[in-house]
Every structure is written in structure tokens, then in C-alpha cells.
Tab-separated table of C-alpha atoms in Angstrom:
chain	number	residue	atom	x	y	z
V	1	UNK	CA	-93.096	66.404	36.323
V	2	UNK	CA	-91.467	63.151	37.301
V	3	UNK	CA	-89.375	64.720	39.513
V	4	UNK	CA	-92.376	66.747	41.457
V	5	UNK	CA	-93.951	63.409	42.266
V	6	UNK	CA	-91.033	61.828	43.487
V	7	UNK	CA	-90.499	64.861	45.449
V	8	UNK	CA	-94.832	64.315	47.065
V	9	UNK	CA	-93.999	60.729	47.136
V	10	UNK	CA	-90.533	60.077	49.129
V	11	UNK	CA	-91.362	56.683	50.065
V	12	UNK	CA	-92.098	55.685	46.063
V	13	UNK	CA	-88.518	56.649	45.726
V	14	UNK	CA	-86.673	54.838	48.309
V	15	UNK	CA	-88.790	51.942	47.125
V	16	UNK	CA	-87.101	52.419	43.803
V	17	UNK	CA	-83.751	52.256	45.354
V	18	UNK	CA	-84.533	49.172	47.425
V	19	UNK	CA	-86.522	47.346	44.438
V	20	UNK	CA	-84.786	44.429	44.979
V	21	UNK	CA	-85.406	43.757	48.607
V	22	UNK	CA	-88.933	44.603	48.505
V	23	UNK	CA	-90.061	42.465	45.487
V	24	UNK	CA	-88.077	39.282	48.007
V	25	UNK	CA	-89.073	40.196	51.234
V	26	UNK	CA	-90.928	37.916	53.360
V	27	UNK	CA	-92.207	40.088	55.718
V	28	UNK	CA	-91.728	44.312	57.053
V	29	UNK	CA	-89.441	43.360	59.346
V	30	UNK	CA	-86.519	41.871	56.219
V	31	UNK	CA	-87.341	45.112	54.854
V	32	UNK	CA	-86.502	47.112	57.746
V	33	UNK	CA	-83.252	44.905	58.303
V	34	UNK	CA	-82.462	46.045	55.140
V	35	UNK	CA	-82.770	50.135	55.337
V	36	UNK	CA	-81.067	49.521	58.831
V	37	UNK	CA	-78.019	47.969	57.132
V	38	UNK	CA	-77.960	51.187	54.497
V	39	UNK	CA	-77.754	53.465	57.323
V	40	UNK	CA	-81.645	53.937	57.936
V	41	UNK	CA	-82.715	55.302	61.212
V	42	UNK	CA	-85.524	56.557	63.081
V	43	UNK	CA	-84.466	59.854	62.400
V	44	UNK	CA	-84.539	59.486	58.881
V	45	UNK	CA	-87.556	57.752	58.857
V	46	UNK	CA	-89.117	60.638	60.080
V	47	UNK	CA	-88.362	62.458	57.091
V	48	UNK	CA	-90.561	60.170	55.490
V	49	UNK	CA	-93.782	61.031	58.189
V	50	UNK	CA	-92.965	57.744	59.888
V	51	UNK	CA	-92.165	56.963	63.371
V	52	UNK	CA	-89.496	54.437	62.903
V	53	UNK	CA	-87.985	52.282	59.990
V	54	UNK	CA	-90.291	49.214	60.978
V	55	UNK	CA	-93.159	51.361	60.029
V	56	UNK	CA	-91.823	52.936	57.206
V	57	UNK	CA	-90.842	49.214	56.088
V	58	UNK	CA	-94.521	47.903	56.806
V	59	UNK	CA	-95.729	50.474	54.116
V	60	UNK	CA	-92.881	49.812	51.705
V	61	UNK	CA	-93.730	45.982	52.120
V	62	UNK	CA	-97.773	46.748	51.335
V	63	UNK	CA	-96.938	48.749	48.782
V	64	UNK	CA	-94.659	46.571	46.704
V	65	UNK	CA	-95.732	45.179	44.029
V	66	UNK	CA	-95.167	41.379	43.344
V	67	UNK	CA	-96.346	38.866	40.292
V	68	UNK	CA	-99.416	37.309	41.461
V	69	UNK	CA	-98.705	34.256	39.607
V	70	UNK	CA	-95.171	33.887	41.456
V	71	UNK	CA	-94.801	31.492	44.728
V	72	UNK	CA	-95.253	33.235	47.776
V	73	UNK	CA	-91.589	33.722	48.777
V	74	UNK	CA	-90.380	31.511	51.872
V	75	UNK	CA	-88.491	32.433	55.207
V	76	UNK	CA	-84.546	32.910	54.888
V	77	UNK	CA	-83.050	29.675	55.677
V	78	UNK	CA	-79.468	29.689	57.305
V	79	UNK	CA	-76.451	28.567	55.193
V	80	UNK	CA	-76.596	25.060	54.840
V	81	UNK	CA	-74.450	22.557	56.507
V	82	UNK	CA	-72.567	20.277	53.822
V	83	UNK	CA	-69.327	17.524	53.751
V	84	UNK	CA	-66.961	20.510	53.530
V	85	UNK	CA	-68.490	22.667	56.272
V	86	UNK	CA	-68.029	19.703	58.618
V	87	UNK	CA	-64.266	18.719	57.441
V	88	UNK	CA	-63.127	21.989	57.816
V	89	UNK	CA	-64.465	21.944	61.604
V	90	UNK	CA	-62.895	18.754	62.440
V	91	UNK	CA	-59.957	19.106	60.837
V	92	UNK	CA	-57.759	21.559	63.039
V	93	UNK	CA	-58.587	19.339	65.802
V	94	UNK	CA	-58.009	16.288	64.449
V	95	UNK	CA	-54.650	17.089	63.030
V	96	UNK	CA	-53.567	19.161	66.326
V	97	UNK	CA	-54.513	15.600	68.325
V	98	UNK	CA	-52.464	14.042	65.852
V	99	UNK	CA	-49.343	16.316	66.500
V	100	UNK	CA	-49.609	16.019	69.862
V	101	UNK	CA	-49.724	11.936	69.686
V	102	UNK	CA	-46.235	11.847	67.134
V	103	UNK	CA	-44.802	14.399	69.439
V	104	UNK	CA	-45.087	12.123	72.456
V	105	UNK	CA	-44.156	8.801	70.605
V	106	UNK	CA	-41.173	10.374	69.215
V	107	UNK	CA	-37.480	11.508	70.326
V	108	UNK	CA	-34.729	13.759	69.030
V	109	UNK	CA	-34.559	14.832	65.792
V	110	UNK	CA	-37.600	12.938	64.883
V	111	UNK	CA	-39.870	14.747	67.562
V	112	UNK	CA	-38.616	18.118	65.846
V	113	UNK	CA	-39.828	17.080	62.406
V	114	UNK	CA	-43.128	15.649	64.030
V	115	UNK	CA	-43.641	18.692	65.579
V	116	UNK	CA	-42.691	21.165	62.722
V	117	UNK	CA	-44.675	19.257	60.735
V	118	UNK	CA	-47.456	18.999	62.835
V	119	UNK	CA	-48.058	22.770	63.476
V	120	UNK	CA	-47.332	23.702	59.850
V	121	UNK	CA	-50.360	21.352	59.268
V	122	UNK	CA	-52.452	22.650	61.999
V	123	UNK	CA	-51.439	26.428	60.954
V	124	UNK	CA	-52.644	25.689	57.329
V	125	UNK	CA	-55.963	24.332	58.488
V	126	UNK	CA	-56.826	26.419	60.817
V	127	UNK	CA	-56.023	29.320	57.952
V	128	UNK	CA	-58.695	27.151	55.973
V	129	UNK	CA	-61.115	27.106	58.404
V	130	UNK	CA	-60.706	30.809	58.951
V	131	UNK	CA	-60.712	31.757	55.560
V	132	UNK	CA	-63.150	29.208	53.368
V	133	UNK	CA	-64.768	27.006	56.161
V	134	UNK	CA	-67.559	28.094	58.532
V	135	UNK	CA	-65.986	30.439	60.373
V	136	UNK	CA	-65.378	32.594	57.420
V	137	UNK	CA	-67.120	35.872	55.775
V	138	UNK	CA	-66.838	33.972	52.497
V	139	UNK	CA	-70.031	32.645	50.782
V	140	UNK	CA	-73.399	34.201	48.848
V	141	UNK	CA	-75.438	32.490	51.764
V	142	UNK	CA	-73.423	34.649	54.595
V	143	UNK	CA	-75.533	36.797	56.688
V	144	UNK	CA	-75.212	40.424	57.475
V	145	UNK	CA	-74.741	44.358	56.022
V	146	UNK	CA	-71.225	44.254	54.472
V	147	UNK	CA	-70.962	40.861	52.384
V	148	UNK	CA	-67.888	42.270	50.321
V	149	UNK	CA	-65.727	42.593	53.251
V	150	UNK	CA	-62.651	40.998	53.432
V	151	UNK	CA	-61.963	37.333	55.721
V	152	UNK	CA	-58.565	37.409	56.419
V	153	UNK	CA	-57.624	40.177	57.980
V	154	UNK	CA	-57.942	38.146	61.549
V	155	UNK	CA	-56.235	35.225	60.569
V	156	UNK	CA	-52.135	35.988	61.427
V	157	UNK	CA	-53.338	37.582	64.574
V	158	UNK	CA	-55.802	34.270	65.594
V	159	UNK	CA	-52.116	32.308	64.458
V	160	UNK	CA	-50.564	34.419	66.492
V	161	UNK	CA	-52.492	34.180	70.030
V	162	UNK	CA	-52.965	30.758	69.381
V	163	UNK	CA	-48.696	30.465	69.293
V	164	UNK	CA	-48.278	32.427	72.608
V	165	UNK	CA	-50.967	30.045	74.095
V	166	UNK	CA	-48.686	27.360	73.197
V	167	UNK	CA	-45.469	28.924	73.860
V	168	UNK	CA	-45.803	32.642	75.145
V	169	UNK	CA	-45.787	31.588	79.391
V	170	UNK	CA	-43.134	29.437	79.319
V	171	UNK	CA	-40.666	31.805	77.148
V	172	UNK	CA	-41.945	34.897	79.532
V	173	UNK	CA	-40.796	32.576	82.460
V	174	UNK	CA	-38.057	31.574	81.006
V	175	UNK	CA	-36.890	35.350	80.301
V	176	UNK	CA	-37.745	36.576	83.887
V	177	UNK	CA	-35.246	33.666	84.986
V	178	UNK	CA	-32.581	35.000	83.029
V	179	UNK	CA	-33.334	32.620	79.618
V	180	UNK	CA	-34.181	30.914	77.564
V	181	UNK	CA	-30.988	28.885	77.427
V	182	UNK	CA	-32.145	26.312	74.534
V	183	UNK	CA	-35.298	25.711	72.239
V	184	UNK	CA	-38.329	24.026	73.437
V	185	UNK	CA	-38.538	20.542	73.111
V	186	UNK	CA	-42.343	20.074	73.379
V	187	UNK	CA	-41.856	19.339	77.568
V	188	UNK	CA	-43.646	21.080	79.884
V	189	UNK	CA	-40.587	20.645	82.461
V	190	UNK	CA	-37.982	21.792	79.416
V	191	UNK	CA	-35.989	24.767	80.089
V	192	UNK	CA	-38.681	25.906	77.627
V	193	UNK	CA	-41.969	25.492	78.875
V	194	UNK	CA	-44.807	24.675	76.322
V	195	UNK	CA	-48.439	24.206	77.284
V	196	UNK	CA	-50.513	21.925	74.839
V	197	UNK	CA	-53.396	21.374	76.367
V	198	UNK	CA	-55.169	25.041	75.697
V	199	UNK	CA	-54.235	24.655	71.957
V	200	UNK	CA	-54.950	21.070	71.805
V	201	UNK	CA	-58.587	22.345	73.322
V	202	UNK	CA	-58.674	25.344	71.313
V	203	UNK	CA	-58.476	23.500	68.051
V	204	UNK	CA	-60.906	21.145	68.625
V	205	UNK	CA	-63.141	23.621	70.320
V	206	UNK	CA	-63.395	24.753	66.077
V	207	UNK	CA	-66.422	22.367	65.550
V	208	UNK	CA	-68.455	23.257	68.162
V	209	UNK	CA	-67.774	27.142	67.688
V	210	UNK	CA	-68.903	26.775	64.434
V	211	UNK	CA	-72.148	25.047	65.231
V	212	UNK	CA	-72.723	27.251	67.792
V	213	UNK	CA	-72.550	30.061	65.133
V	214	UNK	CA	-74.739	27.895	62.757
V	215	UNK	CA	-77.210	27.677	65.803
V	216	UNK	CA	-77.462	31.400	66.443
V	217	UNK	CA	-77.851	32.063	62.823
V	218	UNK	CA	-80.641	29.517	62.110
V	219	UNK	CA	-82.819	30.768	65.281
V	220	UNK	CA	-82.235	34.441	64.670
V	221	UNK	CA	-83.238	33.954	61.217
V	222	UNK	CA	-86.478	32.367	62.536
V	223	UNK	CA	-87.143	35.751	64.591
V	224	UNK	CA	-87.223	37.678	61.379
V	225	UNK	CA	-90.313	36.279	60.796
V	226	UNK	CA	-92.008	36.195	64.172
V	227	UNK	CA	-90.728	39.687	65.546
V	228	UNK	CA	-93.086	42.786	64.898
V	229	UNK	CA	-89.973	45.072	65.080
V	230	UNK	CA	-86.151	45.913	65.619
V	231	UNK	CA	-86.708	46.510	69.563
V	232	UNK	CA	-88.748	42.991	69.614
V	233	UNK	CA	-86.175	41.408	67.082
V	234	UNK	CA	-83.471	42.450	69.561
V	235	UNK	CA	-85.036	41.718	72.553
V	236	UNK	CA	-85.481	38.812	71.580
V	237	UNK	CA	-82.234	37.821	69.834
V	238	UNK	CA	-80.023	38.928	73.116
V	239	UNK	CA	-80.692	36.200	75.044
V	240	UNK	CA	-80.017	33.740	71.718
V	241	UNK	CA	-76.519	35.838	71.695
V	242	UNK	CA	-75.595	35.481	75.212
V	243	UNK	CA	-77.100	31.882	75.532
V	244	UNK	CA	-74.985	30.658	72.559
V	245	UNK	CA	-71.487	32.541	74.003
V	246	UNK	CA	-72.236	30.634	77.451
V	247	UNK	CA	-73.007	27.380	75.057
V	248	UNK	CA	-69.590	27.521	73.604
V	249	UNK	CA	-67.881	28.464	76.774
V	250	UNK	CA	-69.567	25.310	78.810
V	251	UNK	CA	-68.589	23.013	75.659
V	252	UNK	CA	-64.693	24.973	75.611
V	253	UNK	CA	-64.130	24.042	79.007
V	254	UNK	CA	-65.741	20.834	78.882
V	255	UNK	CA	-62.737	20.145	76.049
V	256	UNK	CA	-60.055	21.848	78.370
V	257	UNK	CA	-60.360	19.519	81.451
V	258	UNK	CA	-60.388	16.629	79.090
V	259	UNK	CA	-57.326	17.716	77.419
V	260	UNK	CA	-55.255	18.289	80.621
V	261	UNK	CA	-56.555	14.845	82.089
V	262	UNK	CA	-55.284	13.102	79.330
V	263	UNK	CA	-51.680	14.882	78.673
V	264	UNK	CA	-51.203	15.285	82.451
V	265	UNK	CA	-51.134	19.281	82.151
V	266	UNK	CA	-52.684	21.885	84.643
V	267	UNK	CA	-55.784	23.226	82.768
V	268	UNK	CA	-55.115	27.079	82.654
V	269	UNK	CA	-58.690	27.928	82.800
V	270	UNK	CA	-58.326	31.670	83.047
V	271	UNK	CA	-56.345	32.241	79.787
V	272	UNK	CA	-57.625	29.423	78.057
V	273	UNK	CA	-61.175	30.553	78.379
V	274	UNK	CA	-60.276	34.200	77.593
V	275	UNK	CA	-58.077	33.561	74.890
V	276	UNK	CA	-61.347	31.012	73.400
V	277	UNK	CA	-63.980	33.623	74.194
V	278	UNK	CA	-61.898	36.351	72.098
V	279	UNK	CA	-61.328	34.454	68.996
V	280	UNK	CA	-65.396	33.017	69.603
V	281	UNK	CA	-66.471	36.683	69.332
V	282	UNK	CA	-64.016	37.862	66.697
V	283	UNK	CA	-65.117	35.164	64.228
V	284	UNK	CA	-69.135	35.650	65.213
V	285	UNK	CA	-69.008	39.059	64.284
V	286	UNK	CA	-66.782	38.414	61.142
V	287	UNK	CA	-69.316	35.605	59.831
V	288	UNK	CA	-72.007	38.885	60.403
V	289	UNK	CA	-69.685	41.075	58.435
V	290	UNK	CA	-68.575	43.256	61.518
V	291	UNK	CA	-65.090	42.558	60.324
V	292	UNK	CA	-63.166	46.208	61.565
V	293	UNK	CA	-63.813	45.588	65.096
V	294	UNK	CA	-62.421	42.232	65.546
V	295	UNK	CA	-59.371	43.076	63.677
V	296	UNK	CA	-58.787	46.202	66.115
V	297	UNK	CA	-59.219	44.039	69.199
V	298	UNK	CA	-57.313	40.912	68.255
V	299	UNK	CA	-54.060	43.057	66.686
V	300	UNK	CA	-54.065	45.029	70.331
V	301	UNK	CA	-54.559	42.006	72.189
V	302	UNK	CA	-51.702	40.386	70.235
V	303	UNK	CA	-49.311	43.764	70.737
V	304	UNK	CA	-49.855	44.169	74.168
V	305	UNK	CA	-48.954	40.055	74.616
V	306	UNK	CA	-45.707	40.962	72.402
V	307	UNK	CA	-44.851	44.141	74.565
V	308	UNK	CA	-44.621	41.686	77.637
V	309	UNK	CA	-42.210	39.486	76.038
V	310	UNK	CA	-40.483	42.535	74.910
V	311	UNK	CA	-40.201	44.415	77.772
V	312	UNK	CA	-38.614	41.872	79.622
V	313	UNK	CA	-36.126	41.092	77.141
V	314	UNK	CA	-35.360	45.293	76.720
V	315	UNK	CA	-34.952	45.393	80.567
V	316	UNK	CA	-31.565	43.548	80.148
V	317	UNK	CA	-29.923	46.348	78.417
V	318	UNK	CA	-28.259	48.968	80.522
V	319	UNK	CA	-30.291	50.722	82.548
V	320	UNK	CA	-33.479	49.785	81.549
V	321	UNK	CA	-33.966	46.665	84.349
V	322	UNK	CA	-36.873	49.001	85.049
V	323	UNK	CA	-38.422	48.105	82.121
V	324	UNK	CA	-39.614	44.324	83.359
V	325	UNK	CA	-41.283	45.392	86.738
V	326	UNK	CA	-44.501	45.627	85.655
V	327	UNK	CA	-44.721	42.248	83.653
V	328	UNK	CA	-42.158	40.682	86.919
V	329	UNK	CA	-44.732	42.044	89.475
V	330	UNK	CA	-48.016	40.412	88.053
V	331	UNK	CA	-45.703	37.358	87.116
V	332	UNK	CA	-44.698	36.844	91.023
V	333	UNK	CA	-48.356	37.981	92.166
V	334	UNK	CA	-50.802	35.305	89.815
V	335	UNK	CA	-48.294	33.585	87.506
V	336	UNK	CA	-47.470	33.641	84.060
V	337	UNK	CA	-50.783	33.279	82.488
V	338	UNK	CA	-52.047	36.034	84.039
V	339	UNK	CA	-50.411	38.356	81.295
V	340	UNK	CA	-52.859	36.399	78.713
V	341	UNK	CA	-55.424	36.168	80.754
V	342	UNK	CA	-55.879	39.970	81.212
V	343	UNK	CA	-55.210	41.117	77.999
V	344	UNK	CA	-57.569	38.348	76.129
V	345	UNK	CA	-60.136	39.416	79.266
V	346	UNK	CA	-60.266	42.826	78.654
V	347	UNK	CA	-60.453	42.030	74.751
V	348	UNK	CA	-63.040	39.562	75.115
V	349	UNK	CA	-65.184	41.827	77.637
V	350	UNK	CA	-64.947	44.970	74.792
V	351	UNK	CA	-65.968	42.596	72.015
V	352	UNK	CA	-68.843	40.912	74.056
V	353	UNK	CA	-70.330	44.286	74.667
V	354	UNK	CA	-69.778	45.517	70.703
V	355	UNK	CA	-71.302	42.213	69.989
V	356	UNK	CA	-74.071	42.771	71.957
V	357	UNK	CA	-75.597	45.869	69.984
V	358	UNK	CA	-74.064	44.639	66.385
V	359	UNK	CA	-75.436	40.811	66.389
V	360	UNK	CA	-79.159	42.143	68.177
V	361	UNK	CA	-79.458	44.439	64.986
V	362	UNK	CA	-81.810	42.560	62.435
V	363	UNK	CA	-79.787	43.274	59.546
V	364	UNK	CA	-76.864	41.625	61.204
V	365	UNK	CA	-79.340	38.515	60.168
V	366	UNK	CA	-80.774	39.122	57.399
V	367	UNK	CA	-79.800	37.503	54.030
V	368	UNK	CA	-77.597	39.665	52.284
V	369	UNK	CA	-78.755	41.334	48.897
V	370	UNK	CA	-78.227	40.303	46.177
V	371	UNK	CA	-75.378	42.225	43.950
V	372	UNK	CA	-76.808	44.125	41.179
């Protein structure tokens, strides 16, 4: 018997399954964010005689059945800021500015230790801001479909393009010259080149990335209230998206001239800006628990800046000088940052665009559940 009314009354059952986010939704719309993030579509909302989820959610919302004594329930607030959340922004920053000051107040063997010592430090916070701080999946308060997924799976390739920004063009030089012929000694005229003033901008660019983040979250979370559907919720949220990338771009660059004013470097817009739009995008979609696509993108971004190096060095075997004249050729035609600044383009450009249908999805925003 049971089962012939769940069979005339589909809708009773799903409700069962999704008891949970019924009884605490605030509105149709939280409801349909949810079914979307179980795999819900139009499609198979039509197998319950409704047009799309958003209507099938309105009738699961009027149907549900709460305590009439209980509070009404209130909108879903965005993860709060606290004294943590703000040291772990600052800190990378703060601690790359301060390797960057001992390196240039310091000679010989004491500039080594400042500087080992100094990216060590910025390595481990950067890891902590990555992995526990605002940038990170971690957290009950974290929006988004997959809550369980894991943080760190970015972190040694972020390391990693972060290292080539500060290293990669003036070892590729170096090679293509015949080198390198000693280590770098934190010059930018060494026989070594290193270029500080993308990572020193980078770093500190973590605080506003992660307010920029906190931003989009907070006035998404708003539209879950005010939209009367996932086309409206998207429409709407697209320009949030897009407005907030641009945000953190302006502010990015902003940082970058300042930098290379005050250590006396050439800016390096083009890979500076691509390389910070990549890892922008890879952790916004990570904090929304699209975590598979931003590893994908940042591991081939970070092979294809390793095959460069690698090339070049495998040309100098026998009969492979052949090897090197694709990396020599675009070296010669825009320089050595070009080789970053295509790949972390073309990385960047493939993550904006995934971006822009995961993060316009409602249940990319919408509190996740809670476990059972």
C-alpha cells in the first residue's frame, strides 16, 4: 500500500529524501539550489509533471511541513569574517615584504639564509592560507554542492607557478644563453635572473582575493532570496562574477605597479596578471567546491611551464638542438615572459569560461547541507 502511494505521489517521495532541506529552506529557490546540486534537472523534473526544478521546488517548499511554533528561518548569511580569516590574508604578504626587505639589507652568506628563510616562511603560509584560511574548501559555513571535497590538491601546483614567477624567466634565459653558470643571488642583473616584484604582488594580492571572494559570496547569497528562479539567479549573479574577477584584477595591478616602483623592477604585466587571474579562478571555484577543474588546469599549466625549461635543456644533447626552437623562437619574438604569459592565458581564459556556468548555478551558493 505504502509503496502504491509513493508511486501516485512522486513528489511526497523526493520530499522524503530532501527532508532536511525543505524543513530549513528559506524560500523555493534554496530548495531548487539544492535538487540542482543532486543532479536535478529540467528533464527530471518533468518526470514529476513539472516544467523545471524551480517549480517543482515551489511545490516542495508549500508543501513542507514546518513547527508553527518555530522562528521563521532567516536568509543564509556568508561565512563570517573573524581574527584568523584576516591573519591568514595578510600574512603571505607581509612575510614575502619582509623577505624581500632582509634580502636587500643583507650580503653573502647572510642574504642566502635571509632568503631561504624567507621563502620557506612565505611557502608555509601561503600553504595555510590555501589550506585553512579563506581561500580554502575547509569549513561547515563553505558554500557549494560537494563540501567533502578535498583542499589541497591545488596547493604544490599554486607553489609551483608562484616559483617560476619568481625564478622560471630568468633560468629559461639563462639556458637559451648557454647557462646557468651559478645560483641566483636574488639580483635581477645576476647571471641568474629573479623577478620579485610579481611574487611580492602576488602575495599580497591574498587579502584582497579573499575579500573579493567574501564579496561575491555575501551578494550572491542575497540573490537566493530575491531571484524567482535559476535563469533569474544566474542572470543575475554573472555580472556579480565577472564584476568581482575585474575587481581583483584592477586591485592586482594596482599592487604590481607599486611593487616595481618601489624595488626598481619592470612590472611584467602580461604574466603577472595571467598567472594572478589563474590562481584567482582556481581558488573561487575551490571555495564553491568545483575542486577537479582547477586541479586539471593548474597541473597543465604548471607541465607545459616545466616542458619549456625542459626542452631547452634536452636540446643540448646530440642531435636534439631542434628541440629548443619553439621555446627560442617566441623567446626572441616577445621575451621570456611570454612562455608564462600564454600558458597562464590560455589557463585562465578556460577557467573563466568553466567559472562562468559553475559559480551562476544557485547551488554553487547555497549553504551546504547539513551531514546526516
Amino acid at each position: 500500500m505504502s509503496s502504491r502511494r509513493g508511486a501516485a505521489d512522486p513528489v511526497k517521495a523526493l520530499m522524503h529524501r530532501h527532508r532536511e532541506l525543505c524543513e530549513r529552506a528559506v524560500d523555493p529557490l534554496e530548495i531548487a539550489a539544492g535538487l540542482e546540486a543532486h543532479g536535478i534537472t529540467d528533464r527530471t523534473a518533468a518526470r514529476f509533471r513539472h516544467r523545471d526544478v524551480f517549480s517543482l521546488a515551489e511545490e516542495m517548499y508549500a508543501r513542507a511541513s514546518r513547527d508553527g511554533d518555530a522562528p521563521p528561518p532567516t536568509a543564509p548569511a556568508a561565512p563570517r569574517v573573524h581574527a584568523a580569516w584576516v591573519l591568514l590574508t595578510l600574512l603571505p604578504g607581509a612575510l614575502c615584504a619582509a623577505a624581500v626587505a632582509a634580502a636587500h639589507l643583507t650580503h653573502g652568506r647572510t642574504r642566502l639564509v635571509a632568503v631561504a628563510a624567507g621563502a620557506l616562511a612565505v611557502a608555509l603560509a601561503l600553504r595555510a592560507a590555501l589550506r585553512r584560511g579563506p581561500l580554502s574548501r575547509t569549513g561547515a559555513g563553505r558554500p557549494g554542492p560537494r563540501p567533502g571535497a578535498a583542499p589541497g590538491r591545488t596547493t604544490p601546483w599554486t607553489l609551483w607557478l608562484a616559483a617560476y614567477a619568481l625564478l622560471g624567466n630568468g633560468l629559461l634565459l639563462s639556458a637559451l644563453s648557454g647557462g646557468p653558470d651559478a645560483l641566483p643571488t636574488g639580483a635581477a642583473d645576476g647571471p641568474w635572473p629573479v623577478t620579485v616584484a610579481p611574487v611580492l604582488a602576488l602575495t599580497l594580492a591574498c587579502a584582497p582575493a579573499a575579500w573579493t571572494a567574501h564579496l561575491l559570496t555575501a551578494r550572491a547569497r542575497r540573490r537566493l532570496t530575491s531571484s524567482r528562479g535559476l535563469e533569474d539567479f544566474a542572470a543575475a549573479v554573472r555580472p556579480l562574477l565577472l564584476g568581482s574577477f575585474a575587481l581583483f584584477l584592477g586591485v592586482l595591478a594596482a599592487l604590481l605597479t607599486l611593487c616595481a616602483a618601489v624595488l626598481g623592477e619592470p612590472a611584467a604585466y602580461p604574466e603577472a596578471l595571467t598567472l594572478g587571474a589563474l590562481l584567482f579562478l582556481a581558488r573561487l571555484l575551490t571555495v564553491h567546491g568545483f575542486t577537479y577543474a582547477p586541479a586539471v588546469v593548474l597541473t597543465a599549466a604548471a607541465t607545459l611551464q616545466a616542458s619549456a625549461l625542459a626542452l631547452v635543456f634536452t636540446s643540448r644533447l646530440p642531435g636534439c638542438g631542434f628541440l629548443a626552437t619553439p621555446v627560442d623562437t617566441l623567446v626572441t619574438a616577445w621575451g621570456a615572459g611570454s612562455v608564462p604569459a600564454l600558458v597562464c592565458g590560455a589557463a585562465a581564459l578556460a577557467l573563466l569560461v568553466h567559472a562562468t556556468r559553475k559559480l551562476t548555478r544557485a547551488s554553487a551558493h547555497a549553504p551546504a547541507e547539513p551531514d546526516r
